[in-house]
mmCIF file of N, CA, C and O in Angstrom:
data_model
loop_
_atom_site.group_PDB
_atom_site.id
_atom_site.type_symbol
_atom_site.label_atom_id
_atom_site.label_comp_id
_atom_site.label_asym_id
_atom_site.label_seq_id
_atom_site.Cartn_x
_atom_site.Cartn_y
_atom_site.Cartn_z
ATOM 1 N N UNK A 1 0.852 -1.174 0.000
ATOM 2 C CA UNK A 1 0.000 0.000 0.000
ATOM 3 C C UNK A 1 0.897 1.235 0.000
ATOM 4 O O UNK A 1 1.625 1.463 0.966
ATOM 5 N N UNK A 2 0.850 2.204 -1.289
ATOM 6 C CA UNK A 2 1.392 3.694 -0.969
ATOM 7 C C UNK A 2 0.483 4.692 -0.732
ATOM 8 O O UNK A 2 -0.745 4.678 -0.811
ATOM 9 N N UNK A 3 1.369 5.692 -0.385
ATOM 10 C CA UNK A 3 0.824 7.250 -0.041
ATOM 11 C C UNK A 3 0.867 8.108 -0.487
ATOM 12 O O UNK A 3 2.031 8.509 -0.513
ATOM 13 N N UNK A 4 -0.031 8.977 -1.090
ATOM 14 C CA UNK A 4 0.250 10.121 -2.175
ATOM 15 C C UNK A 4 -0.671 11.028 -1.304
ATOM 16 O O UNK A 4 -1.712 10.991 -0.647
ATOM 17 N N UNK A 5 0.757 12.217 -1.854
ATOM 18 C CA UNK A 5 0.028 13.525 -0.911
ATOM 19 C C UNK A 5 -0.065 14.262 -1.628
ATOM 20 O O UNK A 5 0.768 14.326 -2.532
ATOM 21 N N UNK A 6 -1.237 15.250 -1.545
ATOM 22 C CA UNK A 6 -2.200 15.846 -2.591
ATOM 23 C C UNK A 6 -1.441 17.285 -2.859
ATOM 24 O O UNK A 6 -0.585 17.637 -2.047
ATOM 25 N N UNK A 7 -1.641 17.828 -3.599
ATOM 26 C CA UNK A 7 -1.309 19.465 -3.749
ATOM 27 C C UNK A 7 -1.509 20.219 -2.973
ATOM 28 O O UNK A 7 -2.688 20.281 -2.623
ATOM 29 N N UNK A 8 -0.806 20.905 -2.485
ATOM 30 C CA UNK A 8 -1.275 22.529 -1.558
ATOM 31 C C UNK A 8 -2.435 22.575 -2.883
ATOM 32 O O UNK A 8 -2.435 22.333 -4.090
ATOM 33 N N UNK A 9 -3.574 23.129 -1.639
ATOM 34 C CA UNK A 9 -4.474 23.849 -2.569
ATOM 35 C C UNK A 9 -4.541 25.132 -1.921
ATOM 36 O O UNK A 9 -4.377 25.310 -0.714
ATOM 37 N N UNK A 10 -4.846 26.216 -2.970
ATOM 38 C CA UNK A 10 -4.797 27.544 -3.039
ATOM 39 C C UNK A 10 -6.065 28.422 -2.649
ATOM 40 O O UNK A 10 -6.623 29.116 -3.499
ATOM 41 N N UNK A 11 -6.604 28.348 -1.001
ATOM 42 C CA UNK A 11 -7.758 28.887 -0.636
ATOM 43 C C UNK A 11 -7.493 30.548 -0.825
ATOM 44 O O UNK A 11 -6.421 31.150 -0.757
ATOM 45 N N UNK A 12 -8.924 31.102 -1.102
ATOM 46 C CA UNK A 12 -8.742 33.014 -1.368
ATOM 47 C C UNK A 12 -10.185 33.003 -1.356
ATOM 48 O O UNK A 12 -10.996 32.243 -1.884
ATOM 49 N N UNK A 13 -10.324 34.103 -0.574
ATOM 50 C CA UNK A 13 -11.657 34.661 -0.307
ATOM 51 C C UNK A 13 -12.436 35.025 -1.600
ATOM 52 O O UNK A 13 -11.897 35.803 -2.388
ATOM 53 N N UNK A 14 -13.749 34.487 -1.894
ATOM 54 C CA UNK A 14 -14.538 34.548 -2.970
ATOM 55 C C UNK A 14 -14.192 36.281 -3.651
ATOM 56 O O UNK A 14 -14.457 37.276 -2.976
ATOM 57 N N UNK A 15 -13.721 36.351 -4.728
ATOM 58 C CA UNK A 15 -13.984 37.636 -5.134
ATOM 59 C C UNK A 15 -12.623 38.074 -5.469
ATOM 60 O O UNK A 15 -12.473 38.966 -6.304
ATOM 61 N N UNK A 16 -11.479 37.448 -4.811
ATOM 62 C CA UNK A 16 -9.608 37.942 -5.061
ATOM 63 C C UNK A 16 -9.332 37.919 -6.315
ATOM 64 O O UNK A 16 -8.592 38.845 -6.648
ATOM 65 N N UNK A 17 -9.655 37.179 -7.193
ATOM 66 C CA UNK A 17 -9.437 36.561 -8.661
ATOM 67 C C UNK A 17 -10.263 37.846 -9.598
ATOM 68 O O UNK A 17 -9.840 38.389 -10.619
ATOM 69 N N UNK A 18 -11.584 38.112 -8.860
ATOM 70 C CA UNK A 18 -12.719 39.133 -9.912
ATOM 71 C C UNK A 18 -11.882 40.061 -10.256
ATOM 72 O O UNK A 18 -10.880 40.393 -9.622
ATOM 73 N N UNK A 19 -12.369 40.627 -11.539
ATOM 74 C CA UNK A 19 -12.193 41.908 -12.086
ATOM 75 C C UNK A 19 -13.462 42.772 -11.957
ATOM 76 O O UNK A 19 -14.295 42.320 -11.171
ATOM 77 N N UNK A 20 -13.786 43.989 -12.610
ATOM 78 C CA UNK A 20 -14.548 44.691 -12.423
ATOM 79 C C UNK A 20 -15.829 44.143 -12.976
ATOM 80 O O UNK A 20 -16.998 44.282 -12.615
ATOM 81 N N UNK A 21 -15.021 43.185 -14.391
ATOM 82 C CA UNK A 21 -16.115 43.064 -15.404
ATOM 83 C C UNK A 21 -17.423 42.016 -15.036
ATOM 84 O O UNK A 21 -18.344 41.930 -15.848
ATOM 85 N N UNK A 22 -17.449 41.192 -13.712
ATOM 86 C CA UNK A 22 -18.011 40.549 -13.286
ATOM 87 C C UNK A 22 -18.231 40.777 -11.746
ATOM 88 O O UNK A 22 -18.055 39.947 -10.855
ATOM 89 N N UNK A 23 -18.588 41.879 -11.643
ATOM 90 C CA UNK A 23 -19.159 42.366 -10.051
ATOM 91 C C UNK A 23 -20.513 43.104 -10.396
ATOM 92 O O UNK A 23 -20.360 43.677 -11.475
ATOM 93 N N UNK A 24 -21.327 43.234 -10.069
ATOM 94 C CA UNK A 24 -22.498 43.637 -10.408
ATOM 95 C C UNK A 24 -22.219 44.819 -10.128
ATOM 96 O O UNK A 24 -21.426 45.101 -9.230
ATOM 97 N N UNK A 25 -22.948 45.872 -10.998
ATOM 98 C CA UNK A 25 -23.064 47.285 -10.835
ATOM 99 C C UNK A 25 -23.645 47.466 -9.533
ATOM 100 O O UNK A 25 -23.071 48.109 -8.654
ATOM 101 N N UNK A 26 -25.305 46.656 -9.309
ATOM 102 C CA UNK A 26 -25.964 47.254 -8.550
ATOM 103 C C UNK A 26 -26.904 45.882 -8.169
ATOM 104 O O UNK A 26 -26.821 44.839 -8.817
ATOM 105 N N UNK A 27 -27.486 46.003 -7.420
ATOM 106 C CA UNK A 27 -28.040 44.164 -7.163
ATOM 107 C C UNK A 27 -29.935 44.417 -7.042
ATOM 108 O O UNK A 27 -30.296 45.513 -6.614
ATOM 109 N N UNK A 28 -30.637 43.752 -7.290
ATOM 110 C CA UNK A 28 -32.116 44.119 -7.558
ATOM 111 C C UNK A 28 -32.674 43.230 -6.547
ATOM 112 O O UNK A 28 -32.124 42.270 -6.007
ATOM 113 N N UNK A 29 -33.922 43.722 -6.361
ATOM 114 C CA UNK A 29 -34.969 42.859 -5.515
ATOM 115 C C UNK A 29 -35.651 41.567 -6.765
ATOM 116 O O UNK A 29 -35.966 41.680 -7.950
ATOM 117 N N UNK A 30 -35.670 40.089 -5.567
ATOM 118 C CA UNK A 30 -35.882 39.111 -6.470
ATOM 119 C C UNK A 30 -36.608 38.313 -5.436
ATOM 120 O O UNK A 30 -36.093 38.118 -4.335
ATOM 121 N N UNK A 31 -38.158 37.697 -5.852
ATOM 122 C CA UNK A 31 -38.479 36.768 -4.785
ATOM 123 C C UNK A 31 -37.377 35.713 -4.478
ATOM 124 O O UNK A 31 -36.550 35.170 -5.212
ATOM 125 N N UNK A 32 -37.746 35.563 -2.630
ATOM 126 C CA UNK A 32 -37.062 35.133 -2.129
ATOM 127 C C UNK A 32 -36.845 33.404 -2.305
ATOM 128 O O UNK A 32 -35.813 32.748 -2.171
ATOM 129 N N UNK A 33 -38.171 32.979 -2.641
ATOM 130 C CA UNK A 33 -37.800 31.242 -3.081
ATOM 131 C C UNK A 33 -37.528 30.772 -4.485
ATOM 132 O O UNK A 33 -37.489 29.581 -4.794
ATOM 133 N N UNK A 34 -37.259 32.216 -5.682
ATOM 134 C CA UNK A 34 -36.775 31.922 -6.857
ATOM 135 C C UNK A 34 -34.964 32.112 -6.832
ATOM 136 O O UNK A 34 -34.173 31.879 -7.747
ATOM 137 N N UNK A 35 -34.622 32.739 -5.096
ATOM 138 C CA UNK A 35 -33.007 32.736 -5.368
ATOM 139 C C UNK A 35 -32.362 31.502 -5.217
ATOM 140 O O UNK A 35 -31.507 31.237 -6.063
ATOM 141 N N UNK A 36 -32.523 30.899 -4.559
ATOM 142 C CA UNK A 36 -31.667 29.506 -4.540
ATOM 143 C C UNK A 36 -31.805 28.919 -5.373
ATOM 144 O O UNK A 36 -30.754 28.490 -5.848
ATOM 145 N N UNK A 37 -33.413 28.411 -6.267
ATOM 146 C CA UNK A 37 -33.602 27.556 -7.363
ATOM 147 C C UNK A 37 -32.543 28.440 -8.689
ATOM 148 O O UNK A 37 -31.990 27.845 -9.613
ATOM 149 N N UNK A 38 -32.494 29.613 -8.502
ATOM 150 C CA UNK A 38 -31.831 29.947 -9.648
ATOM 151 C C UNK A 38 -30.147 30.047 -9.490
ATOM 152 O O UNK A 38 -29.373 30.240 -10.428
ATOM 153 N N UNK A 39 -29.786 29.872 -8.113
ATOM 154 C CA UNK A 39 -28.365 29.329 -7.829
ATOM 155 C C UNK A 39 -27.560 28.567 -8.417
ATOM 156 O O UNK A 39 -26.659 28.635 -9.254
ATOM 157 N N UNK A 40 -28.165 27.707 -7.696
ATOM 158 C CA UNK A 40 -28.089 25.655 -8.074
ATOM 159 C C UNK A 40 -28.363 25.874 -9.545
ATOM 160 O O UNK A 40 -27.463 26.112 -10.349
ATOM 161 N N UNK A 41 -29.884 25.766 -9.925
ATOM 162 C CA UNK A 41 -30.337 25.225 -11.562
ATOM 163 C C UNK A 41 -29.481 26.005 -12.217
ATOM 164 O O UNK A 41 -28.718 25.412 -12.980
ATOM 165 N N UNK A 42 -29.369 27.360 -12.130
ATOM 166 C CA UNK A 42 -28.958 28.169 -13.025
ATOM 167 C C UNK A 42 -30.282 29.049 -13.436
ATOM 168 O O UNK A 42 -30.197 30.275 -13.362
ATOM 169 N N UNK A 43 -31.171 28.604 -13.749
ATOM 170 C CA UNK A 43 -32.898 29.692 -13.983
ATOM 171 C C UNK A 43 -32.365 30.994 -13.646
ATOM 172 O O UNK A 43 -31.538 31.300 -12.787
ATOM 173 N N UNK A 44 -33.039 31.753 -14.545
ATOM 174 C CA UNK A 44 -33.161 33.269 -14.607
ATOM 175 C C UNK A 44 -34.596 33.383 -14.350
ATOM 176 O O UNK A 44 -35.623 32.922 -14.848
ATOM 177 N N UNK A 45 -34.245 34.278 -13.254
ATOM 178 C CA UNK A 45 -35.228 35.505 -12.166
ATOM 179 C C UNK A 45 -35.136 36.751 -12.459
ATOM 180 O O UNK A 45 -34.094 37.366 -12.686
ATOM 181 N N UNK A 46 -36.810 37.382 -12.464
ATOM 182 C CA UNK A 46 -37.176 38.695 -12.671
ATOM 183 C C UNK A 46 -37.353 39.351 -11.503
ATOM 184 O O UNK A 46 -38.178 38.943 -10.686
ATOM 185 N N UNK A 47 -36.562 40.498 -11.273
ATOM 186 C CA UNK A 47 -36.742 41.481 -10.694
ATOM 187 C C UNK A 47 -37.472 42.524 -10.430
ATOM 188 O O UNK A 47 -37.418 43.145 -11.491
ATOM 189 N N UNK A 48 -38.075 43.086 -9.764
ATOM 190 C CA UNK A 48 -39.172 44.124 -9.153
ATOM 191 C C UNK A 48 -39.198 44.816 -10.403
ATOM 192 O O UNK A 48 -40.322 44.955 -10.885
ATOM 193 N N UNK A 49 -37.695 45.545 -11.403
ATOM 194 C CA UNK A 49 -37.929 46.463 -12.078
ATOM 195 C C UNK A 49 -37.935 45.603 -13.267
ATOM 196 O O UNK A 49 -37.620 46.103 -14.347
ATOM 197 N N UNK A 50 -38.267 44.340 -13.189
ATOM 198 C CA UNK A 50 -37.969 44.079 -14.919
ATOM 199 C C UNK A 50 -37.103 42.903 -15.662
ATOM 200 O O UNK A 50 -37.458 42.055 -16.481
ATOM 201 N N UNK A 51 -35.315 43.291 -14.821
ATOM 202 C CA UNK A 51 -34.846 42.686 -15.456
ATOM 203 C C UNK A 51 -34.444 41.443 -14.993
ATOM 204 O O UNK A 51 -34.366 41.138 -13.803
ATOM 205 N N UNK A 52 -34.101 40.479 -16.264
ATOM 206 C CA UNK A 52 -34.158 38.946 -15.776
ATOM 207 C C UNK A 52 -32.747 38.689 -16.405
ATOM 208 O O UNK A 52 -32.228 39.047 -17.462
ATOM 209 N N UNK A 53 -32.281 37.847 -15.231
ATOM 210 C CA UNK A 53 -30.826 37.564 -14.825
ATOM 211 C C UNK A 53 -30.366 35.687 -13.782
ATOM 212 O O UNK A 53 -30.809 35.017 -12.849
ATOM 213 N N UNK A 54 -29.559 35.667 -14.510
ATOM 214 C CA UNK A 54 -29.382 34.479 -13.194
ATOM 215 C C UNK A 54 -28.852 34.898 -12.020
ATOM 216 O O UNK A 54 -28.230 35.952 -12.150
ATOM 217 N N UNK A 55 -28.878 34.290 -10.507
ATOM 218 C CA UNK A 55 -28.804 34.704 -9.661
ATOM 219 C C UNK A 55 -27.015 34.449 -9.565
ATOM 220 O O UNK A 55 -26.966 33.247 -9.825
ATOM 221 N N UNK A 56 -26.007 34.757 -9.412
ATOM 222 C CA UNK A 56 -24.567 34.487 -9.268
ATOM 223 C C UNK A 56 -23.518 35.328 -8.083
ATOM 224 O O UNK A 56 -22.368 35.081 -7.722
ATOM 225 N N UNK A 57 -24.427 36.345 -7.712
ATOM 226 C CA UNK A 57 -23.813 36.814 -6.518
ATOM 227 C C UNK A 57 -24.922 36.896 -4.876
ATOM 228 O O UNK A 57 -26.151 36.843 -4.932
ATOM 229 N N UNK A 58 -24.300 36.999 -3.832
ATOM 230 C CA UNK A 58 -25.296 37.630 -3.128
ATOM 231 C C UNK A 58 -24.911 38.621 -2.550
ATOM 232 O O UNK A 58 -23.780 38.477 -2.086
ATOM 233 N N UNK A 59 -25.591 40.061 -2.281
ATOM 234 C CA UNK A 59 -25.218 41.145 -1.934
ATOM 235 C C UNK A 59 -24.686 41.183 -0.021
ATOM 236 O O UNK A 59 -25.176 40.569 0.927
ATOM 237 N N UNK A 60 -23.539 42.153 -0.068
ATOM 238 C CA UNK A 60 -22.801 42.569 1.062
ATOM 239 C C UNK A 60 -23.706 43.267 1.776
ATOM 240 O O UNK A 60 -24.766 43.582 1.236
ATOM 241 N N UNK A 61 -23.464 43.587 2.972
ATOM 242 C CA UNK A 61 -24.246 44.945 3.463
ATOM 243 C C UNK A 61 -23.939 46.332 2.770
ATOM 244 O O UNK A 61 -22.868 46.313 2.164
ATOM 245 N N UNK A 62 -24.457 47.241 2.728
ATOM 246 C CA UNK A 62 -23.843 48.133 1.908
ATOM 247 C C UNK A 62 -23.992 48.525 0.187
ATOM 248 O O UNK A 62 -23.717 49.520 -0.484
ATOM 249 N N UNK A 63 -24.541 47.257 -0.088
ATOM 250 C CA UNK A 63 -24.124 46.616 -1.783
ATOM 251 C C UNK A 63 -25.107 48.030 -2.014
ATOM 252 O O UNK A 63 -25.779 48.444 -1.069
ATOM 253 N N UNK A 64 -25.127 48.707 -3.320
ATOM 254 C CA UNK A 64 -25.618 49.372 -4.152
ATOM 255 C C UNK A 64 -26.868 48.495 -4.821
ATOM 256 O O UNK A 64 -26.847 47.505 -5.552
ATOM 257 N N UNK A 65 -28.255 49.483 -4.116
ATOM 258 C CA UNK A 65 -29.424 48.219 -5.136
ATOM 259 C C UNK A 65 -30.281 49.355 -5.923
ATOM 260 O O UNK A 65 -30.388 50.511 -5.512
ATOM 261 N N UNK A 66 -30.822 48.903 -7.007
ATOM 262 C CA UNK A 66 -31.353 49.407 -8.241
ATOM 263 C C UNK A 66 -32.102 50.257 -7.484
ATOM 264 O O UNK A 66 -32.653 49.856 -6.459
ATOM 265 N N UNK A 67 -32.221 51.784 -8.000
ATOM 266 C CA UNK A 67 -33.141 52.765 -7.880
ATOM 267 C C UNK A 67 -34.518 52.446 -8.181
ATOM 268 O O UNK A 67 -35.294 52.985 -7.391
ATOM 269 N N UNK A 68 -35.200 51.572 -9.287
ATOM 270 C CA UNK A 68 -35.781 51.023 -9.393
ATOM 271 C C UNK A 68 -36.516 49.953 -8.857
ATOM 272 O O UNK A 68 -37.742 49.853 -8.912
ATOM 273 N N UNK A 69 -35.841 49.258 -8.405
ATOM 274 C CA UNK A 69 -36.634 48.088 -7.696
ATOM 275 C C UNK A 69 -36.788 48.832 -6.150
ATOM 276 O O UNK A 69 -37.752 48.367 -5.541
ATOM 277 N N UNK A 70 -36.244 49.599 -5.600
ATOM 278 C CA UNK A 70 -36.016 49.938 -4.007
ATOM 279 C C UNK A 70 -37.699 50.832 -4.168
ATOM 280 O O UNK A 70 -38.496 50.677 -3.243
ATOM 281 N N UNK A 71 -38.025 51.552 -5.146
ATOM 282 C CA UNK A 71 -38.608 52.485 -5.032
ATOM 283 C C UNK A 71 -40.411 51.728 -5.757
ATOM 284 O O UNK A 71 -41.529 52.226 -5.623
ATOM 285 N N UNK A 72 -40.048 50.530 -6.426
ATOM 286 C CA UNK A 72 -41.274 49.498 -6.160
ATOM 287 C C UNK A 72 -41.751 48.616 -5.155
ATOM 288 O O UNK A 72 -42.873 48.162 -4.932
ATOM 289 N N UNK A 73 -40.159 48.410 -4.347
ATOM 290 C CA UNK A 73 -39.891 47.553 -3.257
ATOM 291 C C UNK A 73 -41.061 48.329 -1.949
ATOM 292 O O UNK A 73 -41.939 47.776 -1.286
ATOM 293 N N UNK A 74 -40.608 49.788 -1.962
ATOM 294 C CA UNK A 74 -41.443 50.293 -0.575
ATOM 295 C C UNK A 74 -42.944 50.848 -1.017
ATOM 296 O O UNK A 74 -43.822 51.288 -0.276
ATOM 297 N N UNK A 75 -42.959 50.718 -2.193
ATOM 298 C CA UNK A 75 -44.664 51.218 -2.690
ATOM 299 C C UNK A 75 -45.527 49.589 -2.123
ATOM 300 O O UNK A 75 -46.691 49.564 -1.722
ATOM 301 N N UNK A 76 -44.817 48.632 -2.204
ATOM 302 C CA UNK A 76 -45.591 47.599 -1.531
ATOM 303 C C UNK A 76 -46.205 47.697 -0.741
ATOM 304 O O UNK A 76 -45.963 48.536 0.126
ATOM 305 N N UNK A 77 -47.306 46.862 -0.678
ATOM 306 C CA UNK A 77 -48.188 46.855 0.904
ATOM 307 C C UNK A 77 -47.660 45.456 1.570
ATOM 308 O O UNK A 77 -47.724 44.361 1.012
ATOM 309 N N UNK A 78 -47.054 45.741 3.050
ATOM 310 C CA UNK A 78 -46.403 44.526 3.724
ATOM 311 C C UNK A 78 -47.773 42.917 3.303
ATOM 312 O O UNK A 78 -48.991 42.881 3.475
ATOM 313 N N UNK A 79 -46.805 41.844 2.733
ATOM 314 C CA UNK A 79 -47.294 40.902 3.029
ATOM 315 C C UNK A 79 -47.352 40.795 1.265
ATOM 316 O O UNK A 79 -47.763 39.649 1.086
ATOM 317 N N UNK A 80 -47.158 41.376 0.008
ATOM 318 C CA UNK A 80 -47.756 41.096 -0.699
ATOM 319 C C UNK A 80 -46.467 40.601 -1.558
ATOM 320 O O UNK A 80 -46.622 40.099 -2.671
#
């Protein structure tokens, strides 16, 4: 019986590798049980204002969200 020892592998916090060209400008409101199915599957989800996207990031605190969806987001009536 031998022993083989595996590669250093190269851990880095999600995002070290990104460039600009794949960070979202701005992140939108999306029902909440179409984000995971569109994680995993891959499915593209529509947003409060419209646009339909696959889900590939999830927002920081702070994150920048669409002027648009924020301003359909609070015209809501809670619960709907």
């Amino acid at each position: 019986m031998s022993t083989q020892t595996l590669p250093e592998v190269d851990t880095r916090p999600e995002g070290t590798d990104s460039t600009d060209d794949d960070q979202p400008k701005m992140f939108h409101y999306v029902r909440k049980n179409k984000i995971a199915e569109s994680a995993v599957m891959g499915t593209h989800v529509v947003a409060l204002c419209g646009e339909v996207f696959p889900v590939t990031k999830s927002p920081k605190p702070g994150s920048p969200v669409c002027p648009d969806c924020k301003k359909i987001f609070d015209g809501l009536r809670p619960g709907e």
